mmCIF file of C-alpha atoms in Angstrom:
data_model
loop_
_atom_site.group_PDB
_atom_site.id
_atom_site.type_symbol
_atom_site.label_atom_id
_atom_site.label_comp_id
_atom_site.label_asym_id
_atom_site.label_seq_id
_atom_site.Cartn_x
_atom_site.Cartn_y
_atom_site.Cartn_z
ATOM 1 C CA MET A 1392 5.018 -1.993 -9.310
ATOM 2 C CA LEU A 1393 7.884 -0.879 -7.078
ATOM 3 C CA PRO A 1394 8.811 2.798 -6.631
ATOM 4 C CA ARG A 1395 12.157 4.103 -7.864
ATOM 5 C CA TYR A 1396 13.567 3.916 -4.344
ATOM 6 C CA THR A 1397 12.460 1.009 -2.197
ATOM 7 C CA ILE A 1398 14.217 2.235 0.948
ATOM 8 C CA ARG A 1399 13.179 5.349 2.843
ATOM 9 C CA ILE A 1400 15.384 6.702 5.628
ATOM 10 C CA ASN A 1401 13.717 8.492 8.538
ATOM 11 C CA ASN A 1402 15.744 9.662 11.558
ATOM 12 C CA GLY A 1403 18.549 7.334 10.571
ATOM 13 C CA GLU A 1404 16.263 4.281 10.382
ATOM 14 C CA LYS A 1405 15.621 2.408 7.140
ATOM 15 C CA TYR A 1406 12.070 1.589 6.043
ATOM 16 C CA PHE A 1407 11.314 -0.698 3.112
ATOM 17 C CA PHE A 1408 8.517 -0.179 0.616
ATOM 18 C CA ARG A 1409 5.768 -2.805 0.720
ATOM 19 C CA PHE A 1410 2.395 -1.517 -0.524
ATOM 20 C CA THR A 1411 1.156 1.250 -2.827
ATOM 21 C CA VAL A 1412 -1.548 3.745 -1.845
ATOM 22 C CA ASN A 1413 -4.001 1.881 -4.079
ATOM 23 C CA GLN A 1414 -3.284 -1.424 -2.345
ATOM 24 C CA ARG A 1415 -3.570 0.143 1.111
ATOM 25 C CA LEU A 1416 -6.924 1.707 0.276
ATOM 26 C CA GLN A 1417 -8.181 -1.642 -0.999
ATOM 27 C CA HIS A 1418 -7.091 -3.254 2.256
ATOM 28 C CA ILE A 1419 -8.830 -0.596 4.371
ATOM 29 C CA VAL A 1420 -12.099 -1.039 2.469
ATOM 30 C CA LEU A 1421 -11.774 -4.823 2.768
ATOM 31 C CA ALA A 1422 -11.090 -4.676 6.508
ATOM 32 C CA ALA A 1423 -13.916 -2.207 7.231
ATOM 33 C CA SER A 1424 -16.532 -4.081 5.211
ATOM 34 C CA VAL A 1425 -15.591 -7.474 6.681
ATOM 35 C CA ILE A 1426 -15.695 -6.164 10.253
ATOM 36 C CA VAL A 1427 -19.152 -4.654 9.676
ATOM 37 C CA LEU A 1428 -20.346 -7.919 8.110
ATOM 38 C CA VAL A 1429 -19.098 -9.912 11.097
ATOM 39 C CA LEU A 1430 -20.663 -7.551 13.642
ATOM 40 C CA THR A 1431 -24.040 -7.576 11.895
ATOM 41 C CA GLY A 1432 -24.011 -11.259 10.916
ATOM 42 C CA MET A 1433 -22.693 -13.179 13.903
ATOM 43 C CA PRO A 1434 -25.572 -12.035 16.214
ATOM 44 C CA LEU A 1435 -27.946 -13.915 13.913
ATOM 45 C CA LYS A 1436 -25.885 -17.095 13.972
ATOM 46 C CA PHE A 1437 -25.594 -16.944 17.779
ATOM 47 C CA HIS A 1438 -28.987 -15.376 18.454
ATOM 48 C CA ASP A 1439 -29.418 -17.299 21.698
ATOM 49 C CA MET A 1440 -26.309 -15.778 23.292
ATOM 50 C CA LEU A 1441 -26.595 -12.857 25.725
ATOM 51 C CA TRP A 1442 -24.311 -10.587 23.719
ATOM 52 C CA ALA A 1443 -26.110 -11.170 20.391
ATOM 53 C CA SER A 1444 -29.201 -9.054 20.974
ATOM 54 C CA TYR A 1445 -27.158 -6.275 22.575
ATOM 55 C CA LEU A 1446 -24.749 -6.108 19.615
ATOM 56 C CA TYR A 1447 -27.541 -6.358 17.049
ATOM 57 C CA ASP A 1448 -29.413 -3.480 18.692
ATOM 58 C CA ARG A 1449 -26.314 -1.293 18.362
ATOM 59 C CA PHE A 1450 -26.751 -1.559 14.590
ATOM 60 C CA GLY A 1451 -30.447 -0.680 14.634
ATOM 61 C CA GLY A 1452 -31.954 -4.085 15.310
ATOM 62 C CA ILE A 1453 -34.009 -6.049 12.840
ATOM 63 C CA SER A 1454 -35.133 -2.943 10.930
ATOM 64 C CA LEU A 1455 -31.694 -1.497 10.159
ATOM 65 C CA ALA A 1456 -28.981 -4.119 10.794
ATOM 66 C CA PRO A 1457 -29.900 -6.222 7.710
ATOM 67 C CA VAL A 1458 -29.670 -3.099 5.537
ATOM 68 C CA ILE A 1459 -26.208 -2.308 6.922
ATOM 69 C CA HIS A 1460 -25.161 -5.931 6.416
ATOM 70 C CA ARG A 1461 -26.239 -5.960 2.783
ATOM 71 C CA PHE A 1462 -24.677 -2.567 2.101
ATOM 72 C CA ALA A 1463 -21.332 -3.826 3.453
ATOM 73 C CA ALA A 1464 -21.736 -6.986 1.371
ATOM 74 C CA VAL A 1465 -22.245 -4.950 -1.801
ATOM 75 C CA ILE A 1466 -19.130 -2.903 -1.013
ATOM 76 C CA LEU A 1467 -17.129 -6.099 -0.495
ATOM 77 C CA LEU A 1468 -18.322 -7.648 -3.765
ATOM 78 C CA LEU A 1469 -17.567 -4.439 -5.677
ATOM 79 C CA LEU A 1470 -14.098 -4.391 -4.125
ATOM 80 C CA PHE A 1471 -13.582 -8.017 -5.162
ATOM 81 C CA CYS A 1472 -14.513 -7.172 -8.762
ATOM 82 C CA TYR A 1473 -12.276 -4.102 -8.691
ATOM 83 C CA HIS A 1474 -9.348 -6.126 -7.379
ATOM 84 C CA LEU A 1475 -9.731 -8.678 -10.153
ATOM 85 C CA MET A 1476 -9.654 -5.866 -12.722
ATOM 86 C CA TYR A 1477 -6.679 -4.344 -10.888
ATOM 87 C CA LEU A 1478 -4.797 -7.642 -11.170
ATOM 88 C CA LEU A 1479 -5.641 -8.071 -14.842
ATOM 89 C CA TYR A 1480 -4.660 -4.499 -15.687
ATOM 90 C CA ASN A 1481 -1.300 -4.743 -13.935
ATOM 91 C CA PHE A 1482 -0.617 -8.119 -15.510
ATOM 92 C CA PHE A 1483 -1.479 -6.774 -18.956
ATOM 93 C CA VAL A 1484 0.682 -3.665 -18.572
ATOM 94 C CA GLY A 1485 3.552 -5.332 -16.735
ATOM 95 C CA GLU A 1486 3.727 -8.639 -18.598
ATOM 96 C CA ILE A 1487 1.619 -8.912 -21.766
ATOM 97 C CA ILE A 1488 2.640 -5.621 -23.385
ATOM 98 C CA PRO A 1489 6.405 -6.185 -22.844
ATOM 99 C CA LEU A 1490 6.088 -9.741 -24.207
ATOM 100 C CA LYS A 1491 4.244 -8.426 -27.254
ATOM 101 C CA LYS A 1492 6.858 -5.720 -27.868
ATOM 102 C CA ARG A 1493 9.621 -8.346 -27.755
ATOM 103 C CA GLY A 1494 7.684 -10.652 -30.064
ATOM 104 C CA GLU A 1495 7.570 -13.366 -27.403
ATOM 105 C CA LEU A 1496 3.817 -13.462 -26.746
ATOM 106 C CA ASP A 1497 2.648 -17.079 -26.730
ATOM 107 C CA LEU A 1498 0.857 -19.432 -24.365
ATOM 108 C CA ILE A 1499 4.034 -20.721 -22.706
ATOM 109 C CA SER A 1500 5.315 -17.192 -22.078
ATOM 110 C CA ILE A 1501 1.977 -16.168 -20.565
ATOM 111 C CA VAL A 1502 1.978 -19.181 -18.229
ATOM 112 C CA LYS A 1503 5.536 -18.392 -17.161
ATOM 113 C CA ALA A 1504 4.529 -14.774 -16.545
ATOM 114 C CA VAL A 1505 1.632 -15.894 -14.355
ATOM 115 C CA LEU A 1506 3.938 -18.127 -12.325
ATOM 116 C CA ARG A 1507 6.322 -15.195 -11.840
ATOM 117 C CA GLN A 1508 3.694 -13.082 -10.094
ATOM 118 C CA PRO A 1509 4.740 -12.327 -6.497
ATOM 119 C CA MET A 1510 1.649 -13.832 -4.824
ATOM 120 C CA ILE A 1511 1.777 -17.162 -6.674
ATOM 121 C CA PRO A 1512 2.882 -19.988 -4.306
ATOM 122 C CA THR A 1513 6.262 -21.502 -5.168
ATOM 123 C CA LEU A 1514 8.460 -24.393 -4.100
ATOM 124 C CA LYS A 1515 10.311 -21.971 -1.839
ATOM 125 C CA ASP A 1516 7.107 -21.469 0.146
ATOM 126 C CA LEU A 1517 6.903 -25.215 0.735
ATOM 127 C CA LYS A 1518 10.584 -25.259 1.681
ATOM 128 C CA ASP A 1519 10.054 -22.355 4.104
ATOM 129 C CA ILE A 1520 7.157 -24.176 5.779
ATOM 130 C CA LEU A 1521 9.358 -27.237 6.295
ATOM 131 C CA GLU A 1522 12.218 -25.052 7.544
ATOM 132 C CA LEU A 1523 9.859 -23.340 9.988
ATOM 133 C CA VAL A 1524 8.721 -26.704 11.369
ATOM 134 C CA LYS A 1525 12.344 -27.753 11.801
ATOM 135 C CA TYR A 1526 13.129 -24.450 13.522
ATOM 136 C CA LEU A 1527 10.181 -24.772 15.917
ATOM 137 C CA LEU A 1528 11.281 -28.318 16.763
ATOM 138 C CA HIS A 1529 14.843 -27.049 17.413
ATOM 139 C CA LEU A 1530 16.199 -29.125 14.550
ATOM 140 C CA THR A 1531 17.857 -26.068 13.009
ATOM 141 C CA PRO A 1532 19.147 -22.888 14.663
ATOM 142 C CA GLU A 1533 17.843 -20.472 12.014
ATOM 143 C CA PRO A 1534 14.283 -19.683 10.890
ATOM 144 C CA PRO A 1535 13.523 -19.584 7.151
ATOM 145 C CA ARG A 1536 14.744 -16.528 5.265
ATOM 146 C CA GLY A 1537 11.576 -15.046 3.805
ATOM 147 C CA ALA A 1538 11.210 -13.712 0.274
ATOM 148 C CA ARG A 1539 9.345 -10.558 -0.745
ATOM 149 C CA PHE A 1540 6.075 -12.224 0.245
ATOM 150 C CA THR A 1541 6.121 -15.160 2.635
ATOM 151 C CA TRP A 1542 3.918 -18.227 2.546
ATOM 152 C CA LYS A 1543 1.847 -16.804 5.415
ATOM 153 C CA GLU A 1544 1.138 -13.628 3.461
ATOM 154 C CA LYS A 1545 0.178 -15.615 0.385
ATOM 155 C CA PHE A 1546 -2.160 -17.728 2.498
ATOM 156 C CA ASP A 1547 -3.680 -14.524 3.886
ATOM 157 C CA TYR A 1548 -4.084 -13.187 0.370
ATOM 158 C CA TRP A 1549 -5.710 -16.196 -1.284
ATOM 159 C CA ALA A 1550 -8.047 -17.144 1.573
ATOM 160 C CA PRO A 1551 -10.559 -14.327 0.830
ATOM 161 C CA PHE A 1552 -10.894 -15.490 -2.789
ATOM 162 C CA TRP A 1553 -12.460 -18.727 -1.566
ATOM 163 C CA GLY A 1554 -14.437 -17.027 1.193
ATOM 164 C CA ILE A 1555 -15.919 -14.253 -0.938
ATOM 165 C CA VAL A 1556 -17.042 -16.690 -3.629
ATOM 166 C CA ILE A 1557 -18.794 -18.975 -1.115
ATOM 167 C CA ILE A 1558 -20.185 -16.262 1.159
ATOM 168 C CA GLY A 1559 -21.072 -13.909 -1.681
ATOM 169 C CA SER A 1560 -22.880 -16.434 -3.863
ATOM 170 C CA SER A 1561 -24.809 -17.935 -0.936
ATOM 171 C CA GLY A 1562 -25.698 -14.451 0.303
ATOM 172 C CA ILE A 1563 -27.106 -13.491 -3.085
ATOM 173 C CA VAL A 1564 -29.183 -16.679 -3.134
ATOM 174 C CA MET A 1565 -30.730 -15.795 0.241
ATOM 175 C CA TRP A 1566 -31.143 -12.117 -0.617
ATOM 176 C CA ALA A 1567 -33.027 -12.882 -3.861
ATOM 177 C CA GLN A 1568 -35.034 -15.858 -2.605
ATOM 178 C CA GLU A 1569 -38.024 -15.321 -4.880
ATOM 179 C CA LEU A 1570 -35.873 -15.068 -7.980
ATOM 180 C CA THR A 1571 -33.636 -17.944 -6.912
ATOM 181 C CA THR A 1572 -36.496 -20.364 -6.317
ATOM 182 C CA LYS A 1573 -37.716 -19.815 -9.875
ATOM 183 C CA PHE A 1574 -34.621 -21.645 -11.080
ATOM 184 C CA LEU A 1575 -33.570 -23.745 -8.073
ATOM 185 C CA PRO A 1576 -35.468 -25.980 -5.636
ATOM 186 C CA GLY A 1577 -36.355 -24.543 -2.236
ATOM 187 C CA GLU A 1578 -33.648 -26.641 -0.584
ATOM 188 C CA ALA A 1579 -31.107 -24.324 -2.201
ATOM 189 C CA ILE A 1580 -32.052 -21.636 0.318
ATOM 190 C CA ASN A 1581 -31.264 -23.994 3.208
ATOM 191 C CA PHE A 1582 -27.960 -25.021 1.643
ATOM 192 C CA ALA A 1583 -27.070 -21.376 1.062
ATOM 193 C CA LEU A 1584 -27.853 -20.495 4.679
ATOM 194 C CA ILE A 1585 -25.591 -23.263 5.990
ATOM 195 C CA ALA A 1586 -22.761 -22.381 3.586
ATOM 196 C CA HIS A 1587 -23.081 -18.651 4.290
ATOM 197 C CA SER A 1588 -23.188 -19.029 8.054
ATOM 198 C CA ASP A 1589 -20.418 -21.608 8.467
ATOM 199 C CA GLU A 1590 -18.044 -20.040 5.949
ATOM 200 C CA ALA A 1591 -18.587 -16.629 7.572
ATOM 201 C CA LEU A 1592 -17.682 -18.085 10.974
ATOM 202 C CA LEU A 1593 -14.575 -19.709 9.500
ATOM 203 C CA ALA A 1594 -13.575 -16.414 7.877
ATOM 204 C CA ALA A 1595 -14.099 -14.492 11.117
ATOM 205 C CA LEU A 1596 -11.999 -16.974 13.098
ATOM 206 C CA PHE A 1597 -9.281 -16.860 10.463
ATOM 207 C CA LEU A 1598 -9.281 -13.059 10.476
ATOM 208 C CA PHE A 1599 -9.360 -12.476 14.220
ATOM 209 C CA ILE A 1600 -6.958 -15.277 15.176
ATOM 210 C CA TRP A 1601 -4.530 -16.045 12.357
ATOM 211 C CA HIS A 1602 -4.350 -12.772 10.440
ATOM 212 C CA TRP A 1603 -4.602 -10.309 13.322
ATOM 213 C CA TYR A 1604 -2.045 -12.212 15.364
ATOM 214 C CA ASN A 1605 0.517 -12.265 12.543
ATOM 215 C CA VAL A 1606 0.151 -8.601 11.601
ATOM 216 C CA HIS A 1607 -0.808 -6.944 14.893
ATOM 217 C CA PHE A 1608 -0.537 -9.048 18.037
ATOM 218 C CA SER A 1609 2.723 -10.955 17.649
ATOM 219 C CA THR A 1610 5.573 -9.794 19.862
ATOM 220 C CA SER A 1611 7.383 -8.294 16.860
ATOM 221 C CA VAL A 1612 4.668 -5.734 16.055
ATOM 222 C CA PHE A 1613 2.394 -5.479 19.120
ATOM 223 C CA PRO A 1614 0.170 -3.536 19.632
ATOM 224 C CA MET A 1615 -0.300 -2.899 15.909
ATOM 225 C CA GLY A 1616 1.598 -3.268 12.677
ATOM 226 C CA ALA A 1617 1.549 0.012 10.763
ATOM 227 C CA VAL A 1618 2.592 -1.185 7.308
ATOM 228 C CA PHE A 1619 -1.045 -1.287 6.129
ATOM 229 C CA LEU A 1620 -1.201 2.471 6.815
ATOM 230 C CA THR A 1621 2.290 3.677 5.874
ATOM 231 C CA GLY A 1622 3.183 1.172 3.164
ATOM 232 C CA TYR A 1623 6.674 0.726 4.636
ATOM 233 C CA LEU A 1624 8.192 -1.916 6.920
ATOM 234 C CA SER A 1625 11.004 -1.311 9.390
ATOM 235 C CA GLU A 1626 14.442 -2.800 8.796
ATOM 236 C CA GLU A 1627 14.098 -4.921 11.940
ATOM 237 C CA LEU A 1628 10.966 -6.603 10.631
ATOM 238 C CA MET A 1629 12.409 -6.951 7.142
ATOM 239 C CA VAL A 1630 15.353 -8.853 8.589
ATOM 240 C CA GLU A 1631 13.072 -11.033 10.688
ATOM 241 C CA GLU A 1632 10.380 -11.810 8.111
ATOM 242 C CA HIS A 1633 11.806 -11.146 4.622
ATOM 243 C CA TYR A 1634 15.543 -11.617 4.932
ATOM 244 C CA GLU A 1635 16.124 -12.952 1.432
ATOM 245 C CA TYR A 1636 14.320 -9.994 -0.114
ATOM 246 C CA TYR A 1637 15.958 -7.618 2.383
ATOM 247 C CA VAL A 1638 19.423 -8.615 1.166
ATOM 248 C CA GLU A 1639 18.309 -8.220 -2.456
ATOM 249 C CA VAL A 1640 16.994 -4.686 -1.865
ATOM 250 C CA MET A 1641 19.974 -3.597 0.210
ATOM 251 C CA LYS A 1642 22.376 -4.659 -2.547
ATOM 252 C CA ARG A 1643 20.265 -3.021 -5.252
ATOM 253 C CA GLU A 1644 20.108 0.282 -3.369
ATOM 254 C CA GLY A 1645 23.837 0.371 -2.583
ATOM 255 C CA TYR A 1646 23.718 -0.540 1.128
ATOM 256 C CA GLU A 1647 25.533 -3.858 0.841
ATOM 257 C CA SER A 1648 28.027 -2.949 3.567
ATOM 258 C CA GLU A 1649 25.169 -2.283 6.014
ATOM 259 C CA ILE A 1650 23.360 -5.596 5.645
ATOM 260 C CA HIS A 1651 22.438 -7.143 8.987
ATOM 261 C CA PRO A 1652 23.096 -10.840 9.658
ATOM 262 C CA PRO A 1653 20.167 -13.230 9.175
ATOM 263 C CA PRO A 1654 17.785 -13.885 12.077
ATOM 264 C CA GLY A 1655 18.917 -16.563 14.492
ATOM 265 C CA THR A 1656 22.614 -15.750 14.067
ATOM 266 C CA VAL A 1657 24.924 -13.710 16.287
ATOM 267 C CA ALA A 1658 26.146 -10.452 14.797
ATOM 268 C CA ALA A 1659 29.907 -10.052 14.578
ATOM 269 C CA ARG A 1660 30.198 -6.523 13.291
ATOM 270 C CA ALA A 1661 32.729 -5.038 15.730
ATOM 271 C CA PRO A 1662 35.980 -6.697 16.814
ATOM 272 C CA ALA A 1663 36.115 -8.068 20.316
ATOM 273 C CA PRO A 1664 37.403 -5.512 22.848
ATOM 274 C CA ASP A 1665 40.955 -5.895 24.137
ATOM 275 C CA PRO A 1666 41.165 -7.699 27.459
ATOM 276 C CA ALA A 1667 41.575 -5.568 30.548
ATOM 277 C CA PRO A 1668 45.165 -5.386 31.909
ATOM 278 C CA GLU A 1669 44.297 -7.518 34.903
ATOM 279 C CA ASP A 1670 43.007 -10.219 32.575
ATOM 280 C CA GLN A 1671 46.268 -10.427 30.608
ATOM 281 C CA GLU A 1672 48.897 -12.965 31.546
ATOM 282 C CA GLU A 1673 52.001 -11.622 33.196
ATOM 283 C CA GLY A 1674 54.672 -10.869 30.642
ATOM 284 C CA SER A 1675 52.243 -10.619 27.717
ATOM 285 C CA PRO A 1676 52.884 -7.667 25.426
ATOM 286 C CA GLN A 1677 50.882 -4.509 26.126
ATOM 287 C CA PRO A 1678 49.211 -2.639 23.247
#
């Protein structure tokens, strides 16, 4: 849900609302728990490396590190369950109740409401990917004009759903080995170990390379993007990453005359200065 005013002005600079306090807190818990899981889990996967034993000892070694790892895992799973309830609650309040009040609640309307949700991939996302490829190959002078949430952000968002299901379920199987083997063959423990270890490595690589680069290390935001703390994005980054949505918000908030040109184009706000007298042809009229 958006606030009443989606633009905040600070020292003459415009900042655009992106995330609520609730969403930012969820992100902080997610980031902290995942980092702890990586730091306490990767030393086991790479136990023969020099850094593994040193890092593992920093978390208490074999007597304490597994406890910390499981505690962080429980926090992550609880957060996952909370986020699902958060999504369902907001969908019910924002979509189902209004449909019911209008007498339009049916299966087709519910499906359409689901497809309208901001994090659901759309054909525009596919178009933006193709436009980005064309831009990187210098086939077009302008990058894609991003919507409220870009395809990269949606990819970032949906990736943990797959990872948590695989890592979480395999972790539970290994944690409750005695109970698990009452219902499953012993090979299930080996399969769970492989799935847990490899998917965790994939998630760590995705987080530290793809996600951290896009939100912290790219030249636009280096050394750190602050939107996950403040909830607001600068006008410069809105123009660069979410231009389509930027124009929509600027018009809605009454700043239509102050809209910047799209990225990749040359601004033409002020008229060209008059030529200096020495540059004018002899006999040309003087201002």
